[in-house]
Short mmCIF file of C-alpha atoms in Angstrom, two decimals:
data_model
loop_
_atom_site.label_atom_id
_atom_site.label_comp_id
_atom_site.label_asym_id
_atom_site.label_seq_id
_atom_site.Cartn_x
_atom_site.Cartn_y
_atom_site.Cartn_z
CA MET A 1308 -40.91 23.93 -6.27
CA LEU A 1309 -38.00 22.84 -8.88
CA ILE A 1310 -36.83 26.42 -8.96
CA GLN A 1311 -36.89 26.84 -5.50
CA THR A 1312 -34.79 23.71 -5.28
CA LEU A 1313 -32.39 24.88 -7.65
CA LEU A 1314 -32.16 28.37 -5.73
CA ASP A 1315 -31.49 26.77 -2.68
CA ALA A 1316 -28.43 24.57 -3.79
CA LEU A 1317 -26.85 27.51 -5.58
CA GLN A 1318 -27.25 29.67 -2.14
CA GLN A 1319 -25.88 26.45 -0.37
CA ALA A 1320 -23.15 26.05 -2.78
CA VAL A 1321 -21.91 29.46 -2.83
CA LEU A 1322 -21.65 29.59 0.86
CA PHE A 1323 -19.20 26.55 0.81
CA ILE A 1324 -17.27 28.07 -2.32
CA PRO A 1325 -14.28 28.72 0.22
CA LEU A 1326 -14.07 25.35 1.63
CA THR A 1327 -14.14 23.81 -1.78
CA LEU A 1328 -11.59 26.52 -3.33
CA GLY A 1329 -9.21 25.39 -0.10
CA ILE A 1330 -9.66 21.47 -0.78
CA TYR A 1331 -8.95 22.23 -4.46
CA LEU A 1332 -5.33 23.99 -3.43
CA THR A 1333 -4.44 20.75 -1.38
CA TYR A 1334 -6.15 18.13 -3.27
CA ARG A 1335 -5.46 19.37 -7.03
CA ILE A 1336 -2.51 22.07 -6.82
CA LEU A 1337 -0.43 20.32 -3.75
CA ALA A 1338 -1.73 16.77 -4.64
CA ILE A 1339 -1.89 15.69 -1.24
CA THR A 1340 -5.22 14.67 0.99
CA ASP A 1341 -5.95 16.66 3.67
CA LEU A 1342 -8.98 16.13 6.05
CA THR A 1343 -8.25 18.61 7.99
CA PRO A 1344 -11.11 21.16 6.96
CA ASP A 1345 -13.50 18.69 9.13
CA GLY A 1346 -11.67 20.19 11.89
CA THR A 1347 -10.66 23.70 11.04
CA PHE A 1348 -14.39 24.33 9.69
CA ILE A 1349 -15.29 23.98 13.34
CA LEU A 1350 -12.54 25.63 14.65
CA GLY A 1351 -13.51 28.85 12.49
CA ALA A 1352 -17.00 28.67 13.70
CA ALA A 1353 -15.64 28.22 17.40
CA ILE A 1354 -13.24 31.02 17.40
CA PHE A 1355 -15.63 33.34 15.76
CA ALA A 1356 -18.43 32.32 18.55
CA HIS A 1357 -16.16 32.65 21.35
CA CYS A 1358 -14.72 35.77 20.40
CA LEU A 1359 -17.89 37.06 19.80
CA ALA A 1360 -19.61 35.87 23.00
CA THR A 1361 -16.16 37.57 24.81
CA GLY A 1362 -17.15 40.60 23.63
CA HIS A 1363 -14.93 41.32 20.34
CA SER A 1364 -15.52 43.04 17.29
CA GLN A 1365 -17.17 40.72 14.34
CA VAL A 1366 -14.55 41.64 12.16
CA PHE A 1367 -11.37 40.66 14.94
CA SER A 1368 -13.78 37.60 15.64
CA VAL A 1369 -13.24 36.65 11.90
CA ILE A 1370 -9.68 37.44 11.80
CA PHE A 1371 -9.05 35.45 14.58
CA ALA A 1372 -10.81 32.58 13.02
CA LEU A 1373 -8.90 32.72 9.93
CA LEU A 1374 -5.59 32.84 11.99
CA GLY A 1375 -6.68 29.63 13.97
CA GLY A 1376 -7.35 27.81 10.88
CA ALA A 1377 -3.87 28.99 9.45
CA VAL A 1378 -2.20 27.88 12.57
CA ALA A 1379 -3.79 24.57 12.11
CA GLY A 1380 -2.90 24.10 8.36
CA ILE A 1381 0.88 24.90 9.46
CA ALA A 1382 0.64 22.37 12.80
CA VAL A 1383 -0.43 19.71 10.36
CA CYS A 1384 2.53 20.93 7.99
CA LEU A 1385 4.79 20.25 10.50
CA LEU A 1386 3.53 17.05 11.58
CA GLN A 1387 4.01 16.08 7.92
CA ARG A 1388 7.58 17.48 7.86
CA TYR A 1389 9.22 16.83 11.07
CA ALA A 1390 7.19 13.63 12.53
CA LYS A 1391 7.24 12.13 8.78
CA ILE A 1392 3.68 11.53 9.18
CA ASN A 1393 1.92 11.00 5.86
CA SER A 1394 -0.45 13.50 4.82
CA LEU A 1395 -3.49 11.56 5.34
CA LEU A 1396 -2.88 10.48 8.71
CA ALA A 1397 -1.16 13.80 9.78
CA SER A 1398 -4.77 15.22 8.69
CA ILE A 1399 -7.21 12.44 10.59
CA LEU A 1400 -4.58 13.16 13.83
CA ALA A 1401 -5.04 16.90 13.21
CA VAL A 1402 -8.97 16.42 13.18
CA PHE A 1403 -8.74 14.00 16.18
CA MET A 1404 -7.17 16.64 18.10
CA LEU A 1405 -9.00 19.82 16.76
CA THR A 1406 -12.20 17.77 18.38
CA SER A 1407 -10.93 18.78 21.77
CA ILE A 1408 -9.39 21.98 20.71
CA ASN A 1409 -12.66 23.05 19.32
CA PHE A 1410 -14.23 22.11 22.39
CA GLY A 1411 -12.04 24.21 24.38
CA VAL A 1412 -12.29 27.12 22.44
CA MET A 1413 -16.31 26.86 22.75
CA GLY A 1414 -16.53 25.58 26.35
CA THR A 1415 -19.68 24.05 25.56
CA PRO A 1416 -21.06 21.80 22.53
CA ASN A 1417 -22.83 25.21 20.87
CA ILE A 1418 -22.85 28.80 21.08
CA ASN A 1419 -26.10 30.40 19.85
CA LEU A 1420 -25.18 33.46 17.98
CA LEU A 1421 -28.80 35.02 17.02
CA SER A 1422 -28.40 37.61 19.61
CA TYR A 1423 -25.07 38.72 18.48
CA ASN A 1424 -26.21 40.19 15.14
CA THR A 1425 -24.01 38.60 12.91
CA TYR A 1426 -23.52 40.28 9.52
CA LEU A 1427 -24.73 37.66 7.64
CA ASN A 1428 -27.87 36.87 9.72
CA ASN A 1429 -28.62 40.15 9.62
CA LEU A 1430 -28.34 40.85 5.70
CA GLN A 1431 -30.04 37.45 5.45
CA SER A 1432 -33.38 38.22 7.48
CA SER A 1433 -33.21 41.93 6.23
CA ASN A 1434 -32.78 41.87 2.46
CA ILE A 1435 -32.17 38.21 1.12
CA THR A 1436 -30.88 39.94 -2.45
CA HIS A 1437 -28.10 41.83 -0.86
CA PHE A 1438 -27.34 38.55 1.24
CA ASN A 1439 -26.93 36.86 -1.98
CA ILE A 1440 -25.39 39.09 -3.72
CA PHE A 1441 -22.50 39.33 -0.97
CA LEU A 1442 -22.34 35.78 -0.96
CA ILE A 1443 -21.72 35.83 -4.89
CA SER A 1444 -19.05 38.63 -4.70
CA MET A 1445 -17.31 36.96 -2.02
CA ALA A 1446 -17.04 33.77 -4.01
CA LEU A 1447 -16.03 35.77 -6.98
CA VAL A 1448 -13.10 37.78 -5.10
CA LEU A 1449 -12.22 34.43 -3.58
CA THR A 1450 -12.04 32.49 -6.70
CA ALA A 1451 -10.17 35.39 -8.22
CA GLY A 1452 -7.70 35.50 -5.40
CA ILE A 1453 -6.91 31.95 -5.95
CA PHE A 1454 -6.47 32.36 -10.05
CA LEU A 1455 -3.78 35.15 -9.23
CA LEU A 1456 -2.33 33.10 -6.78
CA ILE A 1457 -1.63 30.00 -8.97
CA ASN A 1458 -1.21 31.94 -12.16
CA SER A 1459 2.07 33.58 -10.06
CA ARG A 1460 5.45 32.09 -10.12
CA PHE A 1461 4.71 31.35 -6.42
CA GLY A 1462 1.63 29.71 -7.67
CA LEU A 1463 3.71 27.74 -10.54
CA ARG A 1464 6.20 26.41 -7.69
CA LEU A 1465 3.22 25.17 -5.70
CA ARG A 1466 1.93 23.25 -8.54
CA ALA A 1467 5.77 22.04 -9.02
CA PHE A 1468 5.43 20.95 -5.50
CA GLY A 1469 2.39 19.12 -6.48
CA ALA A 1470 3.94 17.52 -9.38
CA ASN A 1471 7.27 16.89 -7.92
CA LYS A 1472 8.57 17.98 -4.78
CA THR A 1473 12.04 16.08 -4.68
CA LEU A 1474 12.99 18.05 -8.14
CA LEU A 1475 11.82 21.52 -6.42
CA ALA A 1476 13.95 20.76 -3.83
CA LYS A 1477 16.82 20.17 -6.40
CA LEU A 1478 16.12 23.35 -7.91
CA GLY A 1479 17.31 25.06 -4.77
CA LYS A 1480 13.74 25.71 -3.13
CA TYR A 1481 12.23 24.27 -0.14
CA PRO A 1482 9.35 22.48 -0.07
CA THR A 1483 8.69 22.73 3.48
CA ILE A 1484 7.51 26.20 2.92
CA TYR A 1485 5.01 25.65 -0.21
CA LEU A 1486 3.36 23.09 1.94
CA ALA A 1487 2.95 24.79 4.85
CA PHE A 1488 1.55 28.03 2.96
CA GLY A 1489 -0.91 25.91 1.16
CA LEU A 1490 -2.12 24.01 3.80
CA ALA A 1491 -2.32 27.38 5.89
CA LEU A 1492 -4.46 28.92 3.38
CA SER A 1493 -6.59 25.82 2.56
CA ASN A 1494 -7.48 25.74 6.38
CA MET A 1495 -7.95 29.40 6.53
CA LEU A 1496 -10.53 29.29 3.96
CA ALA A 1497 -12.22 26.35 5.37
CA ALA A 1498 -12.26 28.19 8.86
CA LEU A 1499 -13.89 31.28 7.02
CA CYS A 1500 -16.50 28.85 5.59
CA GLY A 1501 -16.96 27.78 9.17
CA VAL A 1502 -17.62 31.62 9.97
CA PHE A 1503 -20.02 32.23 7.55
CA THR A 1504 -21.92 28.99 8.26
CA ALA A 1505 -22.07 30.12 11.77
CA GLN A 1506 -23.35 33.08 10.94
CA VAL A 1507 -26.10 32.28 8.34
CA ASN A 1508 -27.08 28.89 10.67
CA GLY A 1509 -27.11 31.28 13.68
CA TYR A 1510 -25.08 28.83 15.93
CA SER A 1511 -21.57 27.49 16.07
CA ASP A 1512 -21.58 23.57 16.80
CA ILE A 1513 -19.04 21.27 17.88
CA HIS A 1514 -20.41 18.74 15.17
CA MET A 1515 -21.07 20.97 12.20
CA GLY A 1516 -18.10 20.08 10.40
CA MET A 1517 -18.31 15.88 9.87
CA GLY A 1518 -17.80 15.27 6.70
CA MET A 1519 -16.76 18.45 5.37
CA ALA A 1520 -13.41 17.51 3.56
CA LEU A 1521 -14.90 14.90 2.12
CA THR A 1522 -17.79 16.77 0.52
CA GLY A 1523 -15.12 19.15 -0.57
CA ILE A 1524 -12.86 16.61 -2.20
CA GLY A 1525 -16.30 15.32 -3.79
CA ALA A 1526 -17.30 18.68 -5.33
CA VAL A 1527 -13.50 19.31 -6.94
CA VAL A 1528 -13.60 15.65 -8.21
CA ILE A 1529 -17.01 16.02 -9.58
CA GLY A 1530 -16.71 19.67 -11.17
CA CYS A 1531 -13.33 19.41 -12.37
CA LYS A 1532 -14.07 15.84 -14.22
CA LEU A 1533 -16.96 17.53 -16.10
CA THR A 1534 -15.49 21.00 -17.04
CA SER A 1535 -12.48 19.04 -18.33
CA SER A 1536 -14.26 16.55 -20.15
CA LEU A 1537 -16.49 19.56 -21.72
CA PHE A 1538 -13.73 21.96 -22.18
CA LEU A 1539 -10.32 20.41 -22.58
CA ARG A 1540 -9.26 18.29 -25.57
CA ASN A 1541 -6.28 16.73 -23.74
CA PRO A 1542 -6.26 16.05 -19.68
CA HIS A 1543 -3.58 18.59 -19.05
CA PHE A 1544 -4.31 21.38 -16.35
CA SER A 1545 -6.17 24.32 -17.15
CA LEU A 1546 -6.82 26.69 -14.09
CA ILE A 1547 -10.12 28.15 -15.59
CA SER A 1548 -11.54 25.11 -16.17
CA ASP A 1549 -10.62 23.97 -12.64
CA LEU A 1550 -11.97 26.99 -10.83
CA ILE A 1551 -15.33 26.93 -12.99
CA GLY A 1552 -15.47 23.32 -12.07
CA CYS A 1553 -15.30 23.83 -8.28
CA PHE A 1554 -18.41 26.08 -8.82
CA VAL A 1555 -19.92 23.35 -10.75
CA GLY A 1556 -19.09 20.54 -8.66
CA THR A 1557 -20.14 22.24 -5.54
CA TYR A 1558 -23.32 23.08 -6.86
CA ILE A 1559 -24.23 19.52 -8.20
CA TYR A 1560 -23.03 18.22 -4.65
CA PHE A 1561 -25.83 20.49 -3.12
CA LEU A 1562 -28.44 20.21 -5.52
CA ILE A 1563 -28.17 16.34 -5.30
CA VAL A 1564 -28.66 16.91 -1.57
CA ASN A 1565 -31.44 19.11 -2.43
CA VAL A 1566 -32.77 16.37 -4.99
CA PHE A 1567 -32.59 13.66 -2.24
CA LEU A 1568 -34.52 15.45 0.87
CA LEU A 1569 -36.91 16.74 -2.24
CA ILE A 1570 -37.91 13.27 -3.13
CA GLY A 1571 -38.30 12.51 0.57
CA LEU A 1572 -35.45 10.54 1.38
CA ASN A 1573 -34.87 9.64 4.91
CA PRO A 1574 -32.15 12.00 6.12
CA ILE A 1575 -30.63 9.14 7.74
CA TYR A 1576 -29.58 7.76 5.14
CA LEU A 1577 -28.43 10.75 3.09
CA LYS A 1578 -24.79 10.61 3.66
CA LEU A 1579 -24.81 7.15 2.58
CA PHE A 1580 -26.49 7.73 -0.75
CA LEU A 1581 -24.06 10.92 -0.93
CA GLY A 1582 -21.21 8.92 -0.55
CA LEU A 1583 -22.34 6.05 -2.99
CA ILE A 1584 -22.55 9.13 -5.45
CA LEU A 1585 -19.07 10.27 -4.52
CA VAL A 1586 -17.89 6.69 -4.88
CA LEU A 1587 -19.10 6.67 -8.37
CA PHE A 1588 -17.57 9.93 -9.30
CA LEU A 1589 -14.19 8.89 -8.08
CA ALA A 1590 -14.45 5.59 -9.58
CA SER A 1591 -15.14 7.17 -12.97
CA ALA A 1592 -12.43 9.73 -12.44
CA SER A 1593 -10.17 7.16 -11.78
CA TYR A 1594 -10.86 4.62 -14.84
CA SER A 1595 -11.12 7.59 -17.25
CA LYS A 1596 -7.30 8.24 -16.30
CA LYS A 1597 -6.59 4.55 -16.44
CA ASN A 1598 -8.20 4.63 -20.27
CA TYR A 1599 -6.10 7.66 -21.29
CA GLN A 1600 -2.78 6.02 -19.81
CA LYS A 1601 -3.93 3.12 -21.89
CA VAL A 1602 -3.95 5.53 -25.02
CA LEU A 1603 -0.86 7.34 -23.86
CA PHE A 1604 1.43 3.94 -23.37
CA HIS A 1605 0.32 1.26 -25.54
CA ASP A 1606 -1.48 2.78 -28.61
CA MET B 1354 38.25 21.23 -10.12
CA ILE B 1355 37.00 18.27 -8.12
CA LYS B 1356 38.89 16.47 -5.41
CA ALA B 1357 37.78 13.47 -4.10
CA SER B 1358 40.12 11.76 -1.17
CA ASN B 1359 39.55 8.35 0.38
CA ILE B 1360 35.80 8.43 0.09
CA SER B 1361 33.89 5.53 1.21
CA PHE B 1362 30.36 4.54 1.48
CA THR B 1363 28.51 2.06 3.75
CA LEU B 1364 24.66 1.51 3.87
CA PRO B 1365 23.14 1.33 7.10
CA SER B 1366 23.08 -2.34 6.51
CA GLY B 1367 26.59 -2.28 6.63
CA THR B 1368 27.28 -3.01 2.97
CA THR B 1369 29.92 -0.89 1.53
CA LEU B 1370 29.07 0.43 -2.07
CA ILE B 1371 32.52 2.56 -2.14
CA ASN B 1372 35.63 1.57 -0.53
CA ASP B 1373 38.35 4.33 0.11
CA VAL B 1374 38.22 5.72 -3.29
CA SER B 1375 40.36 8.79 -4.68
CA PHE B 1376 40.31 10.78 -7.92
CA GLU B 1377 41.38 14.39 -9.15
CA ILE B 1378 39.40 15.66 -12.14
CA ALA B 1379 40.53 18.90 -13.93
CA ALA B 1380 38.40 21.71 -15.32
CA HIS B 1381 36.64 21.16 -18.81
CA ASP B 1382 37.85 17.23 -18.45
CA PHE B 1383 34.73 14.92 -19.90
CA VAL B 1384 35.51 11.82 -17.48
CA ILE B 1385 33.69 8.51 -18.51
CA LEU B 1386 32.75 6.24 -15.59
CA LEU B 1387 32.35 2.91 -16.49
CA GLY B 1388 31.68 -0.53 -14.49
CA SER B 1389 29.32 -3.19 -14.19
CA ASN B 1390 25.96 -2.97 -12.50
CA GLY B 1391 26.70 -2.62 -8.85
CA SER B 1392 30.45 -1.44 -9.28
CA GLY B 1393 29.65 2.12 -7.72
CA LYS B 1394 29.10 4.08 -10.31
CA SER B 1395 25.63 5.90 -9.52
CA THR B 1396 26.88 6.00 -5.67
CA ILE B 1397 29.82 8.25 -6.79
CA ILE B 1398 27.20 10.32 -8.68
CA LYS B 1399 24.98 10.74 -5.96
CA MET B 1400 27.89 11.46 -4.01
CA LEU B 1401 28.99 14.03 -6.12
CA ASN B 1402 25.55 15.50 -6.30
CA ARG B 1403 24.98 15.51 -2.35
CA GLN B 1404 22.37 13.04 -2.53
CA TYR B 1405 24.45 10.94 -0.41
CA VAL B 1406 27.04 11.86 2.11
CA PRO B 1407 30.48 9.92 1.75
CA THR B 1408 30.52 7.97 5.40
CA SER B 1409 34.35 8.95 5.49
CA GLY B 1410 36.64 11.04 3.15
CA LYS B 1411 35.84 14.32 1.49
CA ILE B 1412 35.16 16.03 -1.35
CA LEU B 1413 36.01 19.29 -2.75
CA LEU B 1414 34.74 21.35 -5.64
CA ASP B 1415 36.88 24.21 -6.34
CA ASN B 1416 38.60 23.72 -3.04
CA GLN B 1417 35.45 24.14 -1.13
CA ASP B 1418 34.09 21.04 0.81
CA LEU B 1419 31.05 20.30 -1.15
CA GLY B 1420 28.81 19.85 2.06
CA SER B 1421 29.49 23.51 3.13
CA ILE B 1422 27.93 24.94 -0.26
CA SER B 1423 24.32 26.75 0.04
CA HIS B 1424 21.44 24.69 -1.30
CA GLN B 1425 20.56 27.42 -4.12
CA GLN B 1426 24.59 27.87 -5.02
CA PHE B 1427 24.82 23.87 -5.27
CA SER B 1428 21.68 23.82 -7.41
CA GLU B 1429 23.18 26.34 -10.02
CA ASP B 1430 26.76 24.76 -9.77
CA VAL B 1431 26.07 21.04 -10.30
CA ILE B 1432 23.59 19.64 -12.43
CA THR B 1433 22.58 15.92 -12.69
CA LEU B 1434 21.09 14.25 -15.77
CA THR B 1435 19.74 10.78 -15.54
CA GLN B 1436 18.05 8.36 -17.82
CA PHE B 1437 14.71 9.14 -15.79
CA VAL B 1438 13.71 12.61 -16.98
CA ARG B 1439 11.28 12.57 -14.18
CA ASP B 1440 14.36 13.42 -11.75
CA SER B 1441 14.94 16.72 -14.15
CA LEU B 1442 11.54 17.83 -15.40
CA PHE B 1443 7.62 18.36 -14.15
CA PHE B 1444 6.06 15.86 -16.48
CA ASP B 1445 2.67 17.44 -15.53
CA LEU B 1446 3.75 21.02 -16.37
CA THR B 1447 4.65 22.58 -20.16
CA ILE B 1448 7.68 23.23 -21.58
CA ALA B 1449 7.42 27.17 -20.51
CA GLU B 1450 6.53 26.44 -16.87
CA ASN B 1451 9.39 23.87 -17.01
CA ALA B 1452 11.89 26.74 -18.18
CA ILE B 1453 10.07 29.52 -15.55
CA LEU B 1454 10.93 27.10 -12.74
CA ILE B 1455 14.41 26.00 -13.58
CA GLU B 1456 15.62 29.45 -14.82
CA GLY B 1457 13.65 31.18 -12.02
CA SER B 1458 15.91 30.02 -9.50
CA TYR B 1459 18.93 31.49 -11.48
CA TYR B 1460 17.45 35.01 -11.66
CA LYS B 1461 16.41 34.90 -8.11
CA ASN B 1462 20.50 33.62 -6.94
CA HIS B 1463 21.60 36.58 -9.12
CA LYS B 1464 19.00 39.17 -8.04
CA GLN B 1465 18.23 39.88 -11.74
CA ARG B 1466 14.52 40.87 -12.28
CA PHE B 1467 12.76 38.27 -14.42
CA ASN B 1468 10.17 39.74 -16.79
CA LYS B 1469 7.93 36.68 -17.96
CA LYS B 1470 7.26 37.89 -21.59
CA GLN B 1471 11.03 38.51 -22.40
CA PHE B 1472 11.75 35.48 -21.12
CA LEU B 1473 9.75 33.20 -23.19
CA ASP B 1474 10.54 35.12 -26.21
CA ALA B 1475 14.10 34.40 -25.58
CA LEU B 1476 13.60 31.24 -24.95
CA LYS B 1477 11.53 30.04 -27.76
CA GLU B 1478 14.96 31.59 -30.25
CA TYR B 1479 17.21 29.64 -27.50
CA LEU B 1480 15.23 26.05 -28.04
CA ALA B 1481 15.03 26.94 -31.59
CA ASN B 1482 19.02 26.12 -31.44
CA PHE B 1483 18.23 22.49 -30.22
CA ASN B 1484 15.02 21.48 -31.65
CA THR B 1485 12.23 23.48 -33.63
CA LYS B 1486 9.06 21.26 -32.43
CA LEU B 1487 10.29 22.31 -28.81
CA ALA B 1488 10.65 25.79 -29.80
CA THR B 1489 7.14 25.88 -31.18
CA SER B 1490 5.47 24.01 -28.20
CA LEU B 1491 5.87 26.14 -25.44
CA ASN B 1492 2.71 25.14 -23.95
CA THR B 1493 2.68 21.53 -24.59
CA PRO B 1494 3.05 19.37 -21.37
CA LEU B 1495 6.19 17.09 -21.26
CA PHE B 1496 4.05 13.83 -21.49
CA ASN B 1497 3.46 14.45 -24.70
CA LEU B 1498 6.86 14.89 -26.00
CA SER B 1499 9.07 11.76 -26.69
CA GLY B 1500 11.87 10.25 -24.69
CA GLY B 1501 14.40 11.63 -27.13
CA GLU B 1502 12.72 15.29 -27.16
CA GLN B 1503 12.37 15.47 -23.15
CA GLN B 1504 16.11 14.22 -22.84
CA ILE B 1505 16.80 17.30 -25.13
CA LEU B 1506 14.80 19.84 -23.60
CA ALA B 1507 16.19 18.98 -20.19
CA PHE B 1508 19.77 19.51 -21.63
CA ALA B 1509 18.60 23.05 -22.89
CA LEU B 1510 17.03 24.09 -19.95
CA TYR B 1511 19.27 23.09 -17.39
CA LEU B 1512 22.57 23.82 -19.55
CA ARG B 1513 21.49 27.84 -20.35
CA HIS B 1514 23.90 28.80 -17.84
CA GLN B 1515 27.07 27.45 -17.08
CA PRO B 1516 27.36 24.91 -14.45
CA LYS B 1517 30.65 24.13 -12.46
CA LEU B 1518 29.99 20.50 -13.00
CA LEU B 1519 27.65 18.19 -15.32
CA LEU B 1520 27.01 14.53 -14.29
CA LEU B 1521 25.35 12.21 -16.50
CA ASP B 1522 24.33 9.04 -15.13
CA GLU B 1523 23.28 6.69 -17.80
CA HIS B 1524 21.26 9.23 -19.45
CA THR B 1525 21.09 7.29 -22.68
CA SER B 1526 19.94 4.06 -21.39
CA ALA B 1527 16.18 4.65 -21.62
CA LEU B 1528 16.31 5.61 -25.33
CA ASP B 1529 16.34 3.40 -28.36
CA PRO B 1530 20.01 2.76 -29.97
CA LYS B 1531 19.29 5.65 -32.82
CA MET B 1532 18.07 7.83 -30.44
CA GLY B 1533 20.56 7.19 -27.89
CA GLN B 1534 23.34 7.83 -30.50
CA THR B 1535 21.63 10.99 -31.33
CA ILE B 1536 21.51 12.35 -27.87
CA MET B 1537 25.21 11.04 -27.09
CA ASN B 1538 26.25 13.18 -30.04
CA PHE B 1539 24.32 16.25 -28.98
CA THR B 1540 25.58 15.63 -25.34
CA ALA B 1541 29.31 15.66 -26.68
CA LYS B 1542 28.81 18.54 -28.84
CA ILE B 1543 27.17 20.50 -26.16
CA ILE B 1544 30.08 19.87 -23.32
CA HIS B 1545 32.60 20.61 -26.07
CA GLU B 1546 31.05 23.97 -27.10
CA LYS B 1547 29.99 25.19 -23.54
CA LYS B 1548 33.79 23.74 -22.31
CA LEU B 1549 31.80 22.04 -19.49
CA THR B 1550 33.31 19.62 -16.90
CA CYS B 1551 31.27 16.23 -16.93
CA ILE B 1552 31.21 13.17 -15.43
CA MET B 1553 29.16 10.46 -17.06
CA THR B 1554 28.47 6.99 -16.14
CA THR B 1555 27.74 4.44 -18.97
CA HIS B 1556 27.75 0.51 -19.75
CA ASN B 1557 27.95 1.07 -23.45
CA LEU B 1558 31.46 0.64 -24.10
CA ASP B 1559 31.47 2.30 -27.47
CA HIS B 1560 30.27 5.80 -25.65
CA ALA B 1561 32.79 5.03 -23.09
CA LEU B 1562 35.72 4.57 -25.64
CA ASN B 1563 34.26 7.15 -28.24
CA TYR B 1564 33.69 10.20 -26.17
CA GLY B 1565 35.37 12.05 -23.32
CA ASN B 1566 39.21 12.60 -22.40
CA ARG B 1567 39.35 10.65 -19.74
CA LEU B 1568 38.01 7.11 -18.30
CA ILE B 1569 37.60 5.78 -14.70
CA ALA B 1570 36.72 2.21 -14.39
CA LEU B 1571 35.08 0.91 -11.18
CA ASN B 1572 34.61 -2.80 -9.89
CA ASN B 1573 33.31 -3.74 -6.48
CA GLY B 1574 33.23 -0.01 -5.30
CA GLN B 1575 37.30 0.72 -6.05
CA ILE B 1576 38.79 2.15 -8.92
CA VAL B 1577 40.60 -0.55 -11.30
CA PHE B 1578 41.26 1.60 -13.82
CA SER B 1579 42.17 5.13 -14.61
CA SER B 1580 43.33 6.71 -17.55
CA ASP B 1581 44.72 9.96 -19.31
CA THR B 1582 44.04 11.48 -22.91
CA GLU B 1583 46.96 9.45 -24.42
CA LYS B 1584 46.16 6.22 -22.75
CA LYS B 1585 42.52 6.15 -23.64
CA GLU B 1586 43.31 5.90 -26.88
CA THR B 1587 44.89 2.86 -26.53
CA ILE B 1588 42.21 0.88 -24.74
CA THR B 1589 40.43 -1.38 -26.25
CA LYS B 1590 36.86 -3.21 -25.55
CA GLU B 1591 38.75 -6.29 -24.72
CA ILE B 1592 40.55 -4.47 -22.15
CA LEU B 1593 37.69 -2.92 -20.89
CA LEU B 1594 35.66 -6.21 -20.54
CA GLU B 1595 38.42 -7.67 -18.62
CA LYS B 1596 39.03 -4.81 -16.55
CA CYS B 1597 35.26 -3.90 -15.36
CA TYR B 1598 32.75 -7.00 -16.24
#
């Protein structure tokens, strides 16, 4: 029972990794709070389901879904840059508007995908080992991609945006380009996560994305805090530690979900308890930062 | 080199910070801009680095209107260092990362190929001329350096290539007197060696008298006193106190 719970949590976590990596990009690298993945997660699933239902191939359906996520990310960037709306509010507005768009794309509150023989659904029912290998490989490839991106000079400028975007502009760069790229990639990854989830679940549903962004932020906070306190002597940035943190955080999050369900917690209260655990981690991250600042500035 | 003609700057609220000021600065001049709080020193610096656009009048840099210079070219031509090192360097990044970001723009503008390994080797050697600790701590984040080390690093990284104009806005005021003096000597040495054109604002009358070849004093947004090299040697603290404060 315990091993099954651990394995279930691992499978759910690996499926969720694209979204965590997207959130990592905005929350830790660009240093903005973007909740748009709540909407783009469903948008990805909705576009994928709509394209399949209208006779497009699975590959094209996935490409359209990813493009949908990227366009939504760029739209949020435009809201921030030209309408001068702060990042959090812009993303809340985007999710608000995406609710209608997602409904419009799907036409109905949900689309059943079981009859379309989707790749992941097929793989899951035919060979669970191959299914798990595919998910793990996909997660590793995406993580390697993010590692290479952040390690590049372009990635350094993304970090510089998060550290001080005014100074980045002073150096002759256009911060909007980095914001647009980061948001587009982050929401593309959220859309990809939506596509995977729709394929695995066998349906796309208008309510399937609620709380996804917060879950991602929680996973990033939990994971990065744990790995940095385990591996790093000072609180400086370490990409490897952070990316391991994304995996660890996502796994712990889903492990907690599974443990709650295993001990018989009423699913109605699941989000309440998960929320309380996130509060605990966010608060502890904040307090440890304050303690560090005390050491740095007063000792 | 720099020609400011009848420049004024008025806030949207109607408060005039600079009122019809004109001055010329020749190449290799080291000009001290002196004045009390609110006299308009920093406003002039901000107009010269395009943070503020004059509400009237114009500023020419090498006979080119300041506003017409491209964003990237301007970031190379005019360097501003202030007491707030955070305005010049990324605190959360390491020395090497800061150097790559600052130098990367230069390579791109000059269409030169950037080789990270070669660059970091050369950087180590270059920084050793300024401070040995900086040269051996390329992977140290800036928040682990002292205020003085951060200021030296800013100088070193931004002045690796010759800017047309260096603007220093009270850049030693956040440092203790000893470190402030060290940085000021360092500043003067760099300006002299690189034959830079520099405008420096300060409240420190000793610095105003001991450094630079010209002095401009401001009060209530207007120039109340301006000197050339000969006159500057005859100026005393008493005269400056009377004119500026």
